Amino acid sequence: MTKMEEVRPMEEYLQVIPSEFDIMKQEFKRKNLELEKKIKKIEEEKMYLSLDVDLQKKEVEKVRKENKKVEKDRDDLKEKYKKAQVSLKRVGLGRSLEQWQKEVQEEKVRAEYWEKKCQEMRSQNLTLERENKVLKTKVTELGRSLRWHRNHDPTVELEEVKSKVEDLEAALHGSELRIEQFKVQEDCLKEELHQVKGQVRDRDYIIGEAIA
């Protein structure tokens, strides 16, 4: 075998062995593909999250309007309560026992209605608090993911991840605002319930005086 024949297989062998650069290039392509998949997934999640944020904004606005209505109803109820007290003092025991009993029954029905509304409000508050905890967990997990990407590959553009963190934080703020609004509304309902129960007690007292 000639020296030329010995050299040729060696050249062919070297051509088959990938260089370190080729290996790094393949590894870069693989990582880049993985990152593209992750970014695509994040973009999809961001789209759904944006819808959730819009929905929560609408819910917050709805709660604000309901809260204004509750406050107006509360003021009206206070005024009616004052008028009822004055009326009770003027009328005294002039009404029949049946009339007083009928009014007491109507007030008890109202008290039961407001009691039910308070229970519904408490249930909504609990549901919102659970949703709030889930949002906080998502924000924490995404923050960890963002820090991990920065530490392992600082050259990768992470605006999508940062944007999702901001969207989650906005959703979290909206959820906390809704909880606060519902708590205020619940307090208003409790005050109304207290006033209605007071009216029931006053009428019960008058009936007791009439019977005695």
GROMACS .gro file of C-alpha atoms in nm:
model
  212
    1MET     CA    1   0.000   0.000   0.000
    2THR     CA    2   0.137   0.341  -0.098
    3LYS     CA    3   0.161   0.640   0.134
    4MET     CA    4  -0.105   0.822  -0.069
    5GLU     CA    5  -0.345   0.534  -0.014
    6GLU     CA    6  -0.277   0.550   0.362
    7VAL     CA    7  -0.337   0.926   0.378
    8ARG     CA    8  -0.671   0.916   0.189
    9PRO     CA    9  -0.861   0.697   0.443
   10MET     CA   10  -0.731   0.921   0.720
   11GLU     CA   11  -0.869   1.230   0.545
   12GLU     CA   12  -1.200   1.055   0.490
   13TYR     CA   13  -1.209   0.957   0.860
   14LEU     CA   14  -1.141   1.312   0.971
   15GLN     CA   15  -1.420   1.438   0.747
   16VAL     CA   16  -1.665   1.202   0.919
   17ILE     CA   17  -1.573   1.315   1.274
   18PRO     CA   18  -1.772   1.632   1.360
   19SER     CA   19  -1.569   1.926   1.476
   20GLU     CA   20  -1.622   2.092   1.813
   21PHE     CA   21  -1.777   2.387   1.632
   22ASP     CA   22  -2.031   2.160   1.461
   23ILE     CA   23  -2.123   2.007   1.796
   24MET     CA   24  -2.171   2.350   1.953
   25LYS     CA   25  -2.375   2.459   1.653
   26GLN     CA   26  -2.606   2.159   1.683
   27GLU     CA   27  -2.642   2.214   2.056
   28PHE     CA   28  -2.726   2.581   1.997
   29LYS     CA   29  -2.991   2.485   1.741
   30ARG     CA   30  -3.141   2.237   1.985
   31LYS     CA   31  -3.156   2.490   2.269
   32ASN     CA   32  -3.288   2.757   2.036
   33LEU     CA   33  -3.567   2.525   1.924
   34GLU     CA   34  -3.657   2.450   2.285
   35LEU     CA   35  -3.666   2.821   2.369
   36GLU     CA   36  -3.884   2.893   2.065
   37LYS     CA   37  -4.131   2.630   2.184
   38LYS     CA   38  -4.133   2.779   2.534
   39ILE     CA   39  -4.184   3.131   2.401
   40LYS     CA   40  -4.469   3.010   2.179
   41LYS     CA   41  -4.633   2.845   2.480
   42ILE     CA   42  -4.589   3.164   2.685
   43GLU     CA   43  -4.745   3.371   2.404
   44GLU     CA   44  -5.048   3.140   2.401
   45GLU     CA   45  -5.081   3.167   2.779
   46LYS     CA   46  -5.042   3.544   2.753
   47MET     CA   47  -5.331   3.561   2.507
   48TYR     CA   48  -5.561   3.367   2.742
   49LEU     CA   49  -5.440   3.573   3.037
   50SER     CA   50  -5.519   3.897   2.855
   51LEU     CA   51  -5.875   3.775   2.813
   52ASP     CA   52  -5.890   3.699   3.186
   53VAL     CA   53  -5.756   4.045   3.271
   54ASP     CA   54  -6.019   4.212   3.051
   55LEU     CA   55  -6.290   4.004   3.214
   56GLN     CA   56  -6.168   4.096   3.561
   57LYS     CA   57  -6.165   4.465   3.471
   58LYS     CA   58  -6.530   4.436   3.368
   59GLU     CA   59  -6.608   4.255   3.693
   60VAL     CA   60  -6.438   4.530   3.895
   61GLU     CA   61  -6.644   4.796   3.717
   62LYS     CA   62  -6.958   4.594   3.779
   63VAL     CA   63  -6.875   4.566   4.150
   64ARG     CA   64  -6.820   4.942   4.169
   65LYS     CA   65  -7.163   5.009   4.021
   66GLU     CA   66  -7.324   4.755   4.253
   67ASN     CA   67  -7.146   4.911   4.549
   68LYS     CA   68  -7.284   5.256   4.460
   69LYS     CA   69  -7.633   5.108   4.435
   70VAL     CA   70  -7.594   4.934   4.772
   71GLU     CA   71  -7.479   5.259   4.932
   72LYS     CA   72  -7.781   5.441   4.788
   73ASP     CA   73  -8.015   5.165   4.907
   74ARG     CA   74  -7.851   5.181   5.250
   75ASP     CA   75  -7.909   5.557   5.273
   76ASP     CA   76  -8.271   5.511   5.164
   77LEU     CA   77  -8.316   5.239   5.425
   78LYS     CA   78  -8.173   5.465   5.697
   79GLU     CA   79  -8.418   5.737   5.601
   80LYS     CA   80  -8.710   5.495   5.601
   81TYR     CA   81  -8.597   5.359   5.937
   82LYS     CA   82  -8.595   5.710   6.089
   83LYS     CA   83  -8.940   5.781   5.947
   84ALA     CA   84  -9.065   5.447   6.079
   85GLN     CA   85  -8.940   5.530   6.429
   86VAL     CA   86  -9.117   5.867   6.421
   87SER     CA   87  -9.431   5.700   6.288
   88LEU     CA   88  -9.421   5.440   6.565
   89LYS     CA   89  -9.404   5.712   6.828
   90ARG     CA   90  -9.698   5.900   6.674
   91VAL     CA   91  -9.920   5.603   6.604
   92GLY     CA   92  -9.850   5.422   6.931
   93LEU     CA   93 -10.092   5.138   6.991
   94GLY     CA   94 -10.361   5.274   6.761
   95ARG     CA   95 -10.328   4.984   6.519
   96SER     CA   96 -10.479   4.644   6.567
   97LEU     CA   97 -10.270   4.349   6.683
   98GLU     CA   98 -10.320   4.179   6.346
   99GLN     CA   99 -10.176   4.482   6.163
  100TRP     CA  100  -9.868   4.486   6.383
  101GLN     CA  101  -9.818   4.112   6.343
  102LYS     CA  102  -9.843   4.147   5.966
  103GLU     CA  103  -9.580   4.422   5.962
  104VAL     CA  104  -9.351   4.218   6.186
  105GLN     CA  105  -9.384   3.921   5.952
  106GLU     CA  106  -9.296   4.142   5.653
  107GLU     CA  107  -8.990   4.276   5.835
  108LYS     CA  108  -8.880   3.922   5.921
  109VAL     CA  109  -8.904   3.827   5.554
  110ARG     CA  110  -8.685   4.128   5.470
  111ALA     CA  111  -8.439   4.028   5.741
  112GLU     CA  112  -8.417   3.675   5.598
  113TYR     CA  113  -8.358   3.821   5.251
  114TRP     CA  114  -8.067   4.040   5.372
  115GLU     CA  115  -7.927   3.749   5.573
  116LYS     CA  116  -7.921   3.541   5.256
  117LYS     CA  117  -7.754   3.827   5.063
  118CYS     CA  118  -7.484   3.850   5.330
  119GLN     CA  119  -7.418   3.477   5.306
  120GLU     CA  120  -7.391   3.499   4.926
  121MET     CA  121  -7.147   3.790   4.959
  122ARG     CA  122  -6.931   3.595   5.206
  123SER     CA  123  -6.927   3.299   4.966
  124GLN     CA  124  -6.817   3.526   4.678
  125ASN     CA  125  -6.541   3.671   4.896
  126LEU     CA  126  -6.409   3.323   4.976
  127THR     CA  127  -6.409   3.230   4.606
  128LEU     CA  128  -6.221   3.549   4.515
  129GLU     CA  129  -5.964   3.488   4.788
  130ARG     CA  130  -5.899   3.138   4.651
  131GLU     CA  131  -5.856   3.280   4.298
  132ASN     CA  132  -5.623   3.542   4.441
  133LYS     CA  133  -5.401   3.272   4.594
  134VAL     CA  134  -5.381   3.092   4.256
  135LEU     CA  135  -5.277   3.416   4.082
  136LYS     CA  136  -5.009   3.480   4.345
  137THR     CA  137  -4.871   3.129   4.286
  138LYS     CA  138  -4.859   3.189   3.908
  139VAL     CA  139  -4.676   3.519   3.955
  140THR     CA  140  -4.419   3.350   4.182
  141GLU     CA  141  -4.362   3.059   3.941
  142LEU     CA  142  -4.326   3.287   3.641
  143GLY     CA  143  -4.082   3.508   3.831
  144ARG     CA  144  -3.866   3.203   3.901
  145SER     CA  145  -3.879   3.105   3.534
  146LEU     CA  146  -3.773   3.455   3.433
  147ARG     CA  147  -3.477   3.451   3.672
  148TRP     CA  148  -3.375   3.105   3.551
  149HIS     CA  149  -3.368   3.214   3.186
  150ARG     CA  150  -3.165   3.521   3.271
  151ASN     CA  151  -2.909   3.317   3.463
  152HIS     CA  152  -2.872   3.039   3.204
  153ASP     CA  153  -2.896   3.230   2.879
  154PRO     CA  154  -2.880   3.609   2.918
  155THR     CA  155  -2.870   3.658   2.538
  156VAL     CA  156  -3.225   3.534   2.491
  157GLU     CA  157  -3.494   3.799   2.451
  158LEU     CA  158  -3.737   3.761   2.741
  159GLU     CA  159  -3.980   4.045   2.682
  160GLU     CA  160  -4.262   3.793   2.640
  161VAL     CA  161  -4.199   3.647   2.984
  162LYS     CA  162  -4.169   3.990   3.144
  163SER     CA  163  -4.494   4.096   2.980
  164LYS     CA  164  -4.670   3.792   3.117
  165VAL     CA  165  -4.544   3.867   3.467
  166GLU     CA  166  -4.685   4.219   3.435
  167ASP     CA  167  -5.018   4.085   3.310
  168LEU     CA  168  -5.038   3.842   3.600
  169GLU     CA  169  -4.958   4.117   3.847
  170ALA     CA  170  -5.232   4.331   3.691
  171ALA     CA  171  -5.477   4.043   3.722
  172LEU     CA  172  -5.369   3.995   4.083
  173HIS     CA  173  -5.427   4.363   4.157
  174GLY     CA  174  -5.769   4.343   3.994
  175SER     CA  175  -5.858   4.040   4.204
  176GLU     CA  176  -5.748   4.214   4.525
  177LEU     CA  177  -5.957   4.518   4.428
  178ARG     CA  178  -6.262   4.299   4.371
  179ILE     CA  179  -6.213   4.137   4.712
  180GLU     CA  180  -6.195   4.480   4.875
  181GLN     CA  181  -6.508   4.597   4.691
  182PHE     CA  182  -6.701   4.287   4.794
  183LYS     CA  183  -6.594   4.332   5.157
  184VAL     CA  184  -6.724   4.689   5.153
  185GLN     CA  185  -7.047   4.569   4.998
  186GLU     CA  186  -7.074   4.294   5.259
  187ASP     CA  187  -7.034   4.551   5.539
  188CYS     CA  188  -7.316   4.759   5.386
  189LEU     CA  189  -7.541   4.453   5.371
  190LYS     CA  190  -7.461   4.369   5.734
  191GLU     CA  191  -7.557   4.722   5.838
  192GLU     CA  192  -7.885   4.697   5.648
  193LEU     CA  193  -7.954   4.359   5.809
  194HIS     CA  194  -7.885   4.507   6.152
  195GLN     CA  195  -8.133   4.790   6.089
  196VAL     CA  196  -8.404   4.554   5.964
  197LYS     CA  197  -8.360   4.332   6.270
  198GLY     CA  198  -8.389   4.645   6.484
  199GLN     CA  199  -8.721   4.727   6.321
  200VAL     CA  200  -8.843   4.373   6.392
  201ARG     CA  201  -8.744   4.410   6.758
  202ASP     CA  202  -8.927   4.746   6.784
  203ARG     CA  203  -9.247   4.601   6.642
  204ASP     CA  204  -9.218   4.292   6.861
  205TYR     CA  205  -9.194   4.523   7.160
  206ILE     CA  206  -9.504   4.718   7.055
  207ILE     CA  207  -9.699   4.395   7.006
  208GLY     CA  208  -9.586   4.280   7.350
  209GLU     CA  209  -9.708   4.607   7.499
  210ALA     CA  210 -10.039   4.570   7.318
  211ILE     CA  211 -10.089   4.214   7.444
  212ALA     CA  212  -9.992   4.311   7.799
   0.00000   0.00000   0.00000
